[in-house]
CSV table of C-alpha atoms and ligand atoms in Angstrom, one decimal:
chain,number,residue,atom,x,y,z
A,1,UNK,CA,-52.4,29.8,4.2
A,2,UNK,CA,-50.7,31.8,1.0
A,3,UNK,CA,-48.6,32.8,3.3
A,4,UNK,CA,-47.3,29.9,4.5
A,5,UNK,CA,-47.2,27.8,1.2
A,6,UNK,CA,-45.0,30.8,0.1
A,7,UNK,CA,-42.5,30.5,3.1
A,8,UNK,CA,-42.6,26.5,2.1
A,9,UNK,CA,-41.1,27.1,-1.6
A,10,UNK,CA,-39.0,29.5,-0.2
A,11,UNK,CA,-37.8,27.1,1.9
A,12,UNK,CA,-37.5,24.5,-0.8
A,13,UNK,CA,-35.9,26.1,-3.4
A,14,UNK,CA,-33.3,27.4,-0.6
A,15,UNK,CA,-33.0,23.4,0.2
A,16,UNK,CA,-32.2,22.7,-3.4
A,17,UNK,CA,-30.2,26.3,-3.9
A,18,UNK,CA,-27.9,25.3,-0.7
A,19,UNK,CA,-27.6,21.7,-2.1
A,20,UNK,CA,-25.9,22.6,-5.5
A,21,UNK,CA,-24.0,25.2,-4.0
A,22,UNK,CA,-22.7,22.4,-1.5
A,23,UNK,CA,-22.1,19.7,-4.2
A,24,UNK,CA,-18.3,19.6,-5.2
A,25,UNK,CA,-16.8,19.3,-8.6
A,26,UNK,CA,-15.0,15.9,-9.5
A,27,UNK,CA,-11.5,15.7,-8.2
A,28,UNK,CA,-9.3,17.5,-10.7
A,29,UNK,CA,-5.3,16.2,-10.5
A,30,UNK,CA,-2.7,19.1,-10.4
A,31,UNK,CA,0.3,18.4,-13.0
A,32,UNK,CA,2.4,17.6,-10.5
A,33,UNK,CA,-0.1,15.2,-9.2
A,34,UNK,CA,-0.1,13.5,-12.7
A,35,UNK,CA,3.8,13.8,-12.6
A,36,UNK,CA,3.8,12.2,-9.2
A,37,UNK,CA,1.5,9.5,-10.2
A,38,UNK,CA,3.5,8.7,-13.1
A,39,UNK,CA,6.9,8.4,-11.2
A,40,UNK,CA,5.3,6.2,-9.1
A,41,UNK,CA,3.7,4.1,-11.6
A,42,UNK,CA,7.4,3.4,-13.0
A,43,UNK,CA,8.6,2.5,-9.5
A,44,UNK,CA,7.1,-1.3,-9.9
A,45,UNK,CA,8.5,-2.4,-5.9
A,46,UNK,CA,8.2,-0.9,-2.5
A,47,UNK,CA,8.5,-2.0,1.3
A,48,UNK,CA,5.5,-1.7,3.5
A,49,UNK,CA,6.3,-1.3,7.3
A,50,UNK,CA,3.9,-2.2,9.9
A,51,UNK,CA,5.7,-1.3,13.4
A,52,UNK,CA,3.9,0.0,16.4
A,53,UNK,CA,3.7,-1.0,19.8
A,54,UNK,CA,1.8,-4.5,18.9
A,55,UNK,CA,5.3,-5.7,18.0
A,56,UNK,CA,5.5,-6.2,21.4
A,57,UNK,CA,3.4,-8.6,22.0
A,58,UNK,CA,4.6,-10.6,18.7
A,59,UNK,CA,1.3,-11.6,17.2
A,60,UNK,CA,0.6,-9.0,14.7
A,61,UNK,CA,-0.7,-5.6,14.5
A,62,UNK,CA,-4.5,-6.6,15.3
A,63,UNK,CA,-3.3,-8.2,18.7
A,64,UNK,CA,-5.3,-5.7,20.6
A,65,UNK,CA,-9.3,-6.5,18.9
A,66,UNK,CA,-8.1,-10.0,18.7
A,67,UNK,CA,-7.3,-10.9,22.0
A,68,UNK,CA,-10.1,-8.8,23.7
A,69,UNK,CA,-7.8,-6.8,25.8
A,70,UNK,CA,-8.8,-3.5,27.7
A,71,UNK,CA,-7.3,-0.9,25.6
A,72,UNK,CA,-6.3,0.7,29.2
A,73,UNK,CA,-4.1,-2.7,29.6
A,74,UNK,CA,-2.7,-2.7,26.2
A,75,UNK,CA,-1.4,0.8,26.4
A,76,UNK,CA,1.2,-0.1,29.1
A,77,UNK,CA,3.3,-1.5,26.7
A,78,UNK,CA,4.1,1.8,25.6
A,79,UNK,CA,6.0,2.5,28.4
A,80,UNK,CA,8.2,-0.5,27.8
A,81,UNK,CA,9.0,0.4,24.2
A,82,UNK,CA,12.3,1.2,24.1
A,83,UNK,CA,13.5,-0.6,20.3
A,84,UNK,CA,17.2,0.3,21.2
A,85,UNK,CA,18.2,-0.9,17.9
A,86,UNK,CA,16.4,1.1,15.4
A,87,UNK,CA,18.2,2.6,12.9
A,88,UNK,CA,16.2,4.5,10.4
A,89,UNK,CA,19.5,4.4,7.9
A,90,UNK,CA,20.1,1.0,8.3
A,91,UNK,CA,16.4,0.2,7.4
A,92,UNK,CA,16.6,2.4,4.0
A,93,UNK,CA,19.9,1.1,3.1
A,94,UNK,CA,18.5,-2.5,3.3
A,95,UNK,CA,15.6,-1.7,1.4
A,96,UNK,CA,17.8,0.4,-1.6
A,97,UNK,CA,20.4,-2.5,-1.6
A,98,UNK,CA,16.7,-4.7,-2.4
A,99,UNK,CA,15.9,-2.7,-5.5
A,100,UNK,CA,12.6,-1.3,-3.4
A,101,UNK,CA,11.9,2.7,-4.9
A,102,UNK,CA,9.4,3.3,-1.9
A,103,UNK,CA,8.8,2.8,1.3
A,104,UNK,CA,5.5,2.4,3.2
A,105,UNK,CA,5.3,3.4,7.1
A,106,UNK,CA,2.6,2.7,9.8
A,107,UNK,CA,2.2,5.8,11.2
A,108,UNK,CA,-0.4,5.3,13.6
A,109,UNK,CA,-2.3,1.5,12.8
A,110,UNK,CA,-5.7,0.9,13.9
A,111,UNK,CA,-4.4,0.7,18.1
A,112,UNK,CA,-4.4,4.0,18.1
A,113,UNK,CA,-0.8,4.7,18.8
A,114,UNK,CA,1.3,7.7,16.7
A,115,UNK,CA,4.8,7.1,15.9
A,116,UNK,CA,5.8,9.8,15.7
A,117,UNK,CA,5.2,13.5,18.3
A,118,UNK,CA,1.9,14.9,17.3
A,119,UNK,CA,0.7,17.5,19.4
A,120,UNK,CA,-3.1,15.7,18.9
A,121,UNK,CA,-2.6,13.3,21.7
A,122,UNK,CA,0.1,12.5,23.9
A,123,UNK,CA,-0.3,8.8,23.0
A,124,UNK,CA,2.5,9.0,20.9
A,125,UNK,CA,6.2,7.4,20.6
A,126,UNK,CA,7.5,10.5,21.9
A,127,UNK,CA,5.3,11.2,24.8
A,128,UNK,CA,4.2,8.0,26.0
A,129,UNK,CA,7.3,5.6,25.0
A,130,UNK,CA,10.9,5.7,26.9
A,131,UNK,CA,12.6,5.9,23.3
A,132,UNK,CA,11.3,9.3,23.2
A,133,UNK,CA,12.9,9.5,19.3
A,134,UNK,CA,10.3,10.5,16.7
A,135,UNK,CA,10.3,7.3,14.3
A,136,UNK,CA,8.4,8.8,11.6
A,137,UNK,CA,10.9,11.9,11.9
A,138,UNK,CA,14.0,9.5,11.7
A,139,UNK,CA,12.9,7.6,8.7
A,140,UNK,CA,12.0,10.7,6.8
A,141,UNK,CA,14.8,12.3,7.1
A,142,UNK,CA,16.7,8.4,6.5
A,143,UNK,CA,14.8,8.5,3.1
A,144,UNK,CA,15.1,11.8,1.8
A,145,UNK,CA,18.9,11.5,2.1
A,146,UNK,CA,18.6,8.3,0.3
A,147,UNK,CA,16.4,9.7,-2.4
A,148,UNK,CA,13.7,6.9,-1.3
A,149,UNK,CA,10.0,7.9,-1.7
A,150,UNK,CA,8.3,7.8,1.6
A,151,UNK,CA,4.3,7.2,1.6
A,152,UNK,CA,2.8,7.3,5.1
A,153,UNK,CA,0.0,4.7,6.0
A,154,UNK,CA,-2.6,6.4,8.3
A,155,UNK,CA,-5.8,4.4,10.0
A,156,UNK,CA,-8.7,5.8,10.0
A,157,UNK,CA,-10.2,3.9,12.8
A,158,UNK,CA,-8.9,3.7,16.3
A,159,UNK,CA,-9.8,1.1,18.5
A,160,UNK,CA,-8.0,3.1,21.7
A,161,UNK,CA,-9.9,6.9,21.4
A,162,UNK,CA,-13.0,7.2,22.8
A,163,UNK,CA,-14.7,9.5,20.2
A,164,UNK,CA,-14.1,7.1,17.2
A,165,UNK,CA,-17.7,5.9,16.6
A,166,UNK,CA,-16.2,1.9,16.5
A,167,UNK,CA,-17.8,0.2,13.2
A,168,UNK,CA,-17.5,-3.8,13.4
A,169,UNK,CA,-14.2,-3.5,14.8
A,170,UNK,CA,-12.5,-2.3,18.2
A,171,UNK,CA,-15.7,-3.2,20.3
A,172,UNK,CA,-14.0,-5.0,23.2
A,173,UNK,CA,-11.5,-2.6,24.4
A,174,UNK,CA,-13.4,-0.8,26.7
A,175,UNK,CA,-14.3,1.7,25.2
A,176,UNK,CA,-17.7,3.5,25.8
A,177,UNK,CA,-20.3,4.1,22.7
A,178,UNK,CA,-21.6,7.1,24.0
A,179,UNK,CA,-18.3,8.7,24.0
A,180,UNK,CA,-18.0,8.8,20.2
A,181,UNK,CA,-17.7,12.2,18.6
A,182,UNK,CA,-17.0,11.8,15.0
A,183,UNK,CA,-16.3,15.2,14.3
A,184,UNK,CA,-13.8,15.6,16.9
A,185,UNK,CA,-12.4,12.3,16.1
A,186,UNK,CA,-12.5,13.9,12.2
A,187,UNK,CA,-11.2,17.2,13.3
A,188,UNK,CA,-8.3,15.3,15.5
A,189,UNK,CA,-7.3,13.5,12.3
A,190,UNK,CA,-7.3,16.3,10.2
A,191,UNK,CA,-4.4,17.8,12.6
A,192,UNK,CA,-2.5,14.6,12.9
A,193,UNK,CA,-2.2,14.4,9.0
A,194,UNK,CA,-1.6,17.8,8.2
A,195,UNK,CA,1.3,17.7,11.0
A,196,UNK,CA,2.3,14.9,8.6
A,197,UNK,CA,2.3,17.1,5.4
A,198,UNK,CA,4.0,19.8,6.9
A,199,UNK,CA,7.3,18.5,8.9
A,200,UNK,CA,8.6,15.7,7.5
A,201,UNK,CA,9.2,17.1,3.8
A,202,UNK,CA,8.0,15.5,0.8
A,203,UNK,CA,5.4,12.5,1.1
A,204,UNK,CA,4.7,10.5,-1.6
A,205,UNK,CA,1.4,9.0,-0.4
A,206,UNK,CA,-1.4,9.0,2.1
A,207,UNK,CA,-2.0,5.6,3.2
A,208,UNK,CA,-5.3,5.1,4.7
A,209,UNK,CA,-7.0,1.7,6.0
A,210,UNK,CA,-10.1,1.0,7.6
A,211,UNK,CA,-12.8,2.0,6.0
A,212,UNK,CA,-14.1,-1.1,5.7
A,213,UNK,CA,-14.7,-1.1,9.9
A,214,UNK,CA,-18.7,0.7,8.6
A,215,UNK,CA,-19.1,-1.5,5.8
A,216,UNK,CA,-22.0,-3.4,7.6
A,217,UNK,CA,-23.7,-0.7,9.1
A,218,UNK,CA,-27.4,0.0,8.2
A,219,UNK,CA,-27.0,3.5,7.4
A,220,UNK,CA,-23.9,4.4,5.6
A,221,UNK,CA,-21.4,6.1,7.4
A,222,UNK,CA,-20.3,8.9,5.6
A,223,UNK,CA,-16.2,9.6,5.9
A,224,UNK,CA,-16.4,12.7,4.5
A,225,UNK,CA,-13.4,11.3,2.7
A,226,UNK,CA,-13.4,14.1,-0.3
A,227,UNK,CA,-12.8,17.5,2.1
A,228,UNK,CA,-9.9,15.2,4.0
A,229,UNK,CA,-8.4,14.2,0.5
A,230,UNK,CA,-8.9,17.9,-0.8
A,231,UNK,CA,-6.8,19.1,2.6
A,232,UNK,CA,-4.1,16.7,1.3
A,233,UNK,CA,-3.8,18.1,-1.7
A,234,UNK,CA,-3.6,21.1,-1.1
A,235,UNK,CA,-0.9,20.9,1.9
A,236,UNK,CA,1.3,18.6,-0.8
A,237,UNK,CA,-0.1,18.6,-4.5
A,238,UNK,CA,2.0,15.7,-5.3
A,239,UNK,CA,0.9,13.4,-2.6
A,240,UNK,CA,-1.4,10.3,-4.1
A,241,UNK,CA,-3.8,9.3,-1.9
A,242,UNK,CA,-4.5,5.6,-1.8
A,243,UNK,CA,-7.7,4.2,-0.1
A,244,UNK,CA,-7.6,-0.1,1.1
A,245,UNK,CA,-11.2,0.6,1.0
A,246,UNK,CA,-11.7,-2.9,-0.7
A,247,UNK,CA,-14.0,-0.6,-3.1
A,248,UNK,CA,-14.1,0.9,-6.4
A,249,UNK,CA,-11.8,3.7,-6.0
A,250,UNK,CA,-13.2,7.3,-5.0
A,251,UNK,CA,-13.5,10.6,-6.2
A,252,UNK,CA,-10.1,12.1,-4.9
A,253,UNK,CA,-7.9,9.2,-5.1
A,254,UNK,CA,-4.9,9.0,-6.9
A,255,UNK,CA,-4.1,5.3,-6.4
A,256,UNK,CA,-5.8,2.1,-6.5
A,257,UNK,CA,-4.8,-0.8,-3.5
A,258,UNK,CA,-5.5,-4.4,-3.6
A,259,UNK,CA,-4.7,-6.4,-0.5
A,260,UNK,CA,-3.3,-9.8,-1.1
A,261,UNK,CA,-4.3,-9.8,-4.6
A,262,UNK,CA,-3.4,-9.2,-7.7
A,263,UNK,CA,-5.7,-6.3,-9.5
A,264,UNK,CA,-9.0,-7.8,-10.9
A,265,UNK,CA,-8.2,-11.1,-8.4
A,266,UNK,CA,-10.4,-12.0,-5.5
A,267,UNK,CA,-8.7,-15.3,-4.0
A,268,UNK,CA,-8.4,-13.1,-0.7
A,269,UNK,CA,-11.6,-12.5,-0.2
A,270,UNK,CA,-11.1,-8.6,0.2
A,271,UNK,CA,-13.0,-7.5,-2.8
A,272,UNK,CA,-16.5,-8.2,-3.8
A,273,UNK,CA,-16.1,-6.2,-7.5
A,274,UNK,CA,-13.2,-8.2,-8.7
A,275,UNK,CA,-13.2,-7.0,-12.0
A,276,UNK,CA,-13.4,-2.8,-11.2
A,277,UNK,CA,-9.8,-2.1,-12.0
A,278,UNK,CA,-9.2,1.7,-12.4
A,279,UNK,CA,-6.8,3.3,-14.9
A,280,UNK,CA,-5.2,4.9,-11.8
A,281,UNK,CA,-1.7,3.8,-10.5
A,282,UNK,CA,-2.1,0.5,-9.3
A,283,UNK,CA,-0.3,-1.1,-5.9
A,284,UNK,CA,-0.8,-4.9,-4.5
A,285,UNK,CA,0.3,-5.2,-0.6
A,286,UNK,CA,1.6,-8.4,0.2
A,287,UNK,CA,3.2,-9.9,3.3
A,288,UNK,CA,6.7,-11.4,3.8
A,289,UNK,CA,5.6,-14.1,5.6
A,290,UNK,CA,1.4,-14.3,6.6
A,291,UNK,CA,1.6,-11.6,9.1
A,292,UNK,CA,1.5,-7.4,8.5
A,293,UNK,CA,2.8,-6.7,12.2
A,294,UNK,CA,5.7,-8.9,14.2
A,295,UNK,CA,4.3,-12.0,14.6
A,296,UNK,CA,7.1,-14.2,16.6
A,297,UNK,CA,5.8,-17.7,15.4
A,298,UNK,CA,5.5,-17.4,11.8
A,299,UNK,CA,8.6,-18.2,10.1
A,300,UNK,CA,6.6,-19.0,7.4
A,301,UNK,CA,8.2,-16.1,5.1
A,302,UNK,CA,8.2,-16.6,1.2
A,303,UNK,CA,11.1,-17.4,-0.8
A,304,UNK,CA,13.1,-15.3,-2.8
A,305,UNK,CA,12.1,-17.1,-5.7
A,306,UNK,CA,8.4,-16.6,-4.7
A,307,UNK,CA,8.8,-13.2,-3.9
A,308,UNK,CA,10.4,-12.4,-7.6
A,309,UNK,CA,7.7,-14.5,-9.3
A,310,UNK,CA,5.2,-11.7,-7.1
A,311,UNK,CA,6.5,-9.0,-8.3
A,312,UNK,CA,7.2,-10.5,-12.1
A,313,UNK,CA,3.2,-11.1,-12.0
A,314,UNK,CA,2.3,-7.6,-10.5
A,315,UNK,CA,4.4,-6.2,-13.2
A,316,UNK,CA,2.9,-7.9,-15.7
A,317,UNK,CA,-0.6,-6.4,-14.3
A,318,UNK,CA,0.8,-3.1,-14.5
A,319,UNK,CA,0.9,-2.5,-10.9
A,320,UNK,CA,3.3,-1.9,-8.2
A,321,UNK,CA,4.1,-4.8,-5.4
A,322,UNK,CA,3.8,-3.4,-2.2
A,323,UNK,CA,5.6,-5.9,0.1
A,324,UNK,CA,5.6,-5.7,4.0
A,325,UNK,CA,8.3,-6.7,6.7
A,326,UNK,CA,7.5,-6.3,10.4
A,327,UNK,CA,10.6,-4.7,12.4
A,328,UNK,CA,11.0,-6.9,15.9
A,329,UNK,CA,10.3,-4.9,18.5
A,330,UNK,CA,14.2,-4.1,19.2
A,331,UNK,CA,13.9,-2.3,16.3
A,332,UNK,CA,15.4,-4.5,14.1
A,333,UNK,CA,14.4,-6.2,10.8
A,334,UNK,CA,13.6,-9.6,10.8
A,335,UNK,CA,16.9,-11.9,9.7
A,336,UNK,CA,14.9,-13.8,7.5
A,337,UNK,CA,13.3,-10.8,5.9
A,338,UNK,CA,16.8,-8.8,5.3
A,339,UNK,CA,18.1,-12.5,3.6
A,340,UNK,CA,15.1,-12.1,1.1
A,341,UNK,CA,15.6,-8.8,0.4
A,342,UNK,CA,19.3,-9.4,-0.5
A,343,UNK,CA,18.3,-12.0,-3.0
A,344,UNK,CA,15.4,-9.9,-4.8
A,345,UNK,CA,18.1,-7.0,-4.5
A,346,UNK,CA,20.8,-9.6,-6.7
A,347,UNK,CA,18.0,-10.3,-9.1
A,348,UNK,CA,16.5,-6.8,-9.5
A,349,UNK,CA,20.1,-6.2,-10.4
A,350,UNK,CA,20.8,-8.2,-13.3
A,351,UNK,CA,17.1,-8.1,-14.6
A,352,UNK,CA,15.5,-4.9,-13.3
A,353,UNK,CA,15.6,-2.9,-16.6
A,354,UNK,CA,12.7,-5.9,-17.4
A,355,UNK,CA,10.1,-4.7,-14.2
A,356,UNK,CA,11.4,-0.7,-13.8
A,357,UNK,CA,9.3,1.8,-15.9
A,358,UNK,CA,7.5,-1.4,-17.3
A,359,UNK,CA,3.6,-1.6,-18.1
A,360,UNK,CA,1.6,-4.4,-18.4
A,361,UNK,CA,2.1,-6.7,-21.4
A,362,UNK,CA,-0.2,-7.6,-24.6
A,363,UNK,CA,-1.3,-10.7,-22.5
A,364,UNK,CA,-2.2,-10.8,-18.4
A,365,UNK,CA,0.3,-13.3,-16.5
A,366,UNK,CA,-0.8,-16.8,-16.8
A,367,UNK,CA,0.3,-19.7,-15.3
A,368,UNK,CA,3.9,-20.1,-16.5
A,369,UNK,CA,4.6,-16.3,-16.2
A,370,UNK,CA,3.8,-13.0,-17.2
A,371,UNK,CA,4.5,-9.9,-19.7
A,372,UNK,CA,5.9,-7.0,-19.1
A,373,UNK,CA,6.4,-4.1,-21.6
A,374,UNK,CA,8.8,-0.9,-22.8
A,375,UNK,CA,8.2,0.8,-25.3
A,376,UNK,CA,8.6,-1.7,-28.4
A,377,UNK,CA,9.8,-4.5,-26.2
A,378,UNK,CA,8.1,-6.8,-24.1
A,379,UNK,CA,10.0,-9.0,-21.7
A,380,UNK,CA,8.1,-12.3,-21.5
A,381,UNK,CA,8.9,-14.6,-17.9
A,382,UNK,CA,9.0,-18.3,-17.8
A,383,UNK,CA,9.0,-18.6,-14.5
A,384,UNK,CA,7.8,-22.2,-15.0
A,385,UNK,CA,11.2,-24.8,-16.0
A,386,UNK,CA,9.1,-27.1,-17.0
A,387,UNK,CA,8.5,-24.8,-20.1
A,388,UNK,CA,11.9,-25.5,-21.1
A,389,UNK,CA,12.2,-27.3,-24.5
A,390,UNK,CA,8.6,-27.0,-24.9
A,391,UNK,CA,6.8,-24.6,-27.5
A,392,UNK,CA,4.5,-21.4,-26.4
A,393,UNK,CA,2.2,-19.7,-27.7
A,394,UNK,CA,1.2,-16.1,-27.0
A,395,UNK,CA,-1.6,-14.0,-28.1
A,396,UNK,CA,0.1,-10.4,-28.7
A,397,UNK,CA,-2.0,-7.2,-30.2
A,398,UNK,CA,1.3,-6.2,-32.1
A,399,UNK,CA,3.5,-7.2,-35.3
A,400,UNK,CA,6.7,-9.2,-33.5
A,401,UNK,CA,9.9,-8.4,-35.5
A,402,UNK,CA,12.5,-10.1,-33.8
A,403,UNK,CA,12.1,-12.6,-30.8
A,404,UNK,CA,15.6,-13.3,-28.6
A,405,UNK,CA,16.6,-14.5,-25.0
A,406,UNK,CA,17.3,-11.3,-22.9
A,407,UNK,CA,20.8,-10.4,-21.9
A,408,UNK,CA,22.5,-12.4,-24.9
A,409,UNK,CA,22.6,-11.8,-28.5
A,410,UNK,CA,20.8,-15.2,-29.2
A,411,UNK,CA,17.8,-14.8,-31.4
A,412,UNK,CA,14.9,-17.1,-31.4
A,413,UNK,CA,13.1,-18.4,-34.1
A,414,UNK,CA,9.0,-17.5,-34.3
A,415,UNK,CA,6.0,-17.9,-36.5
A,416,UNK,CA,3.1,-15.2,-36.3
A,417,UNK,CA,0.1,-16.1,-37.5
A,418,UNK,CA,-2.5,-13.3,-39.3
A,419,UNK,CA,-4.1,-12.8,-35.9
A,420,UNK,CA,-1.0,-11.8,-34.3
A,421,UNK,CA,-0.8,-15.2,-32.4
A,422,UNK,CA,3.1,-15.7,-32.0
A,423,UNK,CA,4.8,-19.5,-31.6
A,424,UNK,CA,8.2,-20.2,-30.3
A,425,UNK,CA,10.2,-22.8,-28.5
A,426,UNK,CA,11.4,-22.2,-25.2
A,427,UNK,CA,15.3,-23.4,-25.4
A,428,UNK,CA,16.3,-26.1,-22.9
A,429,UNK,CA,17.9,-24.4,-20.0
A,430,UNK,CA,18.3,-24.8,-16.5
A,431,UNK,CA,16.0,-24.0,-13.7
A,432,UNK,CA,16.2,-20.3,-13.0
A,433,UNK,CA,13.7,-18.1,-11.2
A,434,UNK,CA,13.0,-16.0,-14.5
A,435,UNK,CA,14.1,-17.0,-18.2
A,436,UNK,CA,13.2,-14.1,-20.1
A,437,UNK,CA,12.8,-13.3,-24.0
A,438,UNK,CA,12.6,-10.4,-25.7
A,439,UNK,CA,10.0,-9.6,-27.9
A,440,UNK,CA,10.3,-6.6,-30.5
A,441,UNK,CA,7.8,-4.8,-32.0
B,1,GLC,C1,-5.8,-4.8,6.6
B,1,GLC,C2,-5.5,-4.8,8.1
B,1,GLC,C3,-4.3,-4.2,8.5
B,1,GLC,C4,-3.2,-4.0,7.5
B,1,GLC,C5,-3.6,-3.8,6.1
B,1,GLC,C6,-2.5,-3.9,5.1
B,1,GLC,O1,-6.7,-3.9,6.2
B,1,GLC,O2,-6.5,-4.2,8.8
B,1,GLC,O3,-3.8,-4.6,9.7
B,1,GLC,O4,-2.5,-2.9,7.9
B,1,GLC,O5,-4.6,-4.7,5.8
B,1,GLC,O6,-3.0,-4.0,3.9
């Protein structure tokens, strides 16, 4: 009986010795990490690509879980993908003439299918597609001649491969439950990303998305994100890792993603913190038009003038504006979207030095515009004309000394009152998509 209560602490305090021997110390950034962080902090725009064999069929990238199809069926179409007109130069040269810094590239979405020739499974561009051209290859190579950042999106779930345990998503494509194997799915991922880190040069980012698939389940599913991001980090220091977890960020990021929203902002429906905005890096995706992947029927893309005012307002958050396009399946950008880009290109050149390297302003954007700040100067956007003529009033935490309109030598009169409360009157102009003024500390 002594015996055995013995053998029972023994057992315990191994229990608890094992546990703190196990538990790992908060995620410490390298300085290049920080260095990488910061750069892409100042980079304010980026392009998000969502292209995979779903462009295909022409109704975005979740066409296989929404329609129900047999993932067997589905994966026929990548022996038709052939997008003759790809041209990974082409793409970056559009997306440089826009004013983007980075770009953002589907690697493998939530189908299942790699863009680019892993060795983890022949269902890959390479393999299993006529094209036989390694996309992911061709673009990095497009951007590092460019001098363009390239971040790599990466699912986490797959709703083709059998031994992804499927969460609340993927369960109609034929898949069978008893298949699933999440440490071989873990272990398969593992390769696929490292294969990533370690032939296509420097990556700015990982990516990843779906983690949200095992937000209902009863007994939370453990990612085992931490060892994944730790593997990251130490094949490419500098890579952030970004989660679209919808959740306050985790130990081991280096970014912080909001879908469809600005930071703090729930009108998406994504987030059920609002409010838990980090000090990390900050990135909002948004779409051109409604749709992530090709979607043939929605024409129903923003205007340059919209998209400007976007990125104006995620500027004056702070964060970077993540904006997609989704390539035709020729391999083509959309007309429409290349159009856009031109015009946000012509206005980023005339006004960029007001969103590049900015932070957020003394005041969040309101309804007329937003803030943006460097160093002693903040760059306040009427993006409303029917300010024009009228006065405005701006709370600001700093002394103003001098108030003009931006690009001219025109000063402005103010009044600041004791609690740093500024008043002036916007001068009559006409309609632009930005009037700016200059505010000096
Ligand atoms: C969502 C979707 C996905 C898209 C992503 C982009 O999480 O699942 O299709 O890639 O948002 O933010």
């Amino acid at each position: 009986m002594r015996l055995r209560k013995l053998m029972a602490l023994a057992l315990l305090l191994a229990c608890i010795g094992g546990k703190s021997v196990a538990q790992t110390a908060p995620y410490e950034p390298s300085a290049e990490n920080l260095r990488s962080r910061a750069e892409f902090a100042d980079m304010k725009f980026g392009i998000f690509l969502h292209w995979g064999i779903y462009s295909m069929f022409a109704q975005g990238e979740w066409y296989l879980q929404n329609s129900g199809t047999d993932r067997n069926e589905y994966a026929k179409a990548a022996d038709a993908f052939y997008p003759h007109r790809f041209d990974a130069k082409k793409w970056v040269e559009a997306f440089k003439d826009a004013g983007a810094k980075y770009v953002c590239f589907t690697t493998r979405h939530h189908d299942g299918f790699s863009m680019w020739k892993t060795d983890a499974s022949d269902y890959n561009i390479v393999d299993a597609s006529p094209f036989h051209r390694d996309v992911v290859g061709e673009l990095a190579a497009a951007c590092h001649d460019a001098d363009m950042r390239l971040h790599l999106y990466y699912s986490h779930i797959d709703w083709t491969r059998e031994d992804y345990p499927a969460g609340r998503t993927g369960l109609r494509t034929g898949k069978k439950p008893e298949n699933a194997n999440w440490a071989h799915y873990y272990d398969f991922m593992n390769k696929q990303l490292t294969e990533l880190l370690t032939r296509y040069g420097k990556i700015g980012a990982i990516w990843f998305d779906g983690f949200w698939d095992h937000d209902s389940d009863s007994i939370p599913f453990d990612w085992q994100l931490r060892p994944q991001y730790d593997m990251i980090h130490r094949l490419q220091p500098a890579c952030l890792i970004g989660n679209n977890h919808h959740e306050a960020i985790k130990d081991g990021e280096d970014i912080q993603i909001f879908e469809r929203d600005l930071p703090g902002e729930n009108t998406a429906g994504f987030v059920e913190k609002a409010a838990s905005v980090s000090r990390l890096p900050l990135e909002t995706c948004q779409t051109m038009n409604g749709m992530w992947g090709y979607k043939v029927v929605d024409q129903n893309y923003k205007s340059v003038a919209q998209i400007v005012q976007l990125l104006i307002n995620t500027s004056g958050k702070g964060a970077n504006l993540l904006l997609n396009i989704g390539p035709q399946p020729n391999g083509e950008l959309p007309a429409t979207a290349l159009e856009r880009l031109k015009g946000v290109g012509k206005w980023l050149r005339e006004y960029g030095e007001t969103i590049y390297g900015t932070t957020a302003g003394d005041m969040m954007p309101q309804p007329w515009g937003a803030i943006t700040r460097k160093g002693n100067v903040q760059y306040v956007h009427i993006t409303d004309n029917a300010l024009a003529g009228k006065p405005l009033t701006l709370t600001l935490n700093s002394k103003v000394k001098s108030v003009s309109v931006f690009g001219t030598t025109q000063k402005l009169p103010f009044k600041q009152s004791k609690d740093k409360t500024l008043t002036l009157t916007i001068p009559t102009h006409p309609e632009t998509i930005d009037y700016i003024i200059e505010v000096r500390n």
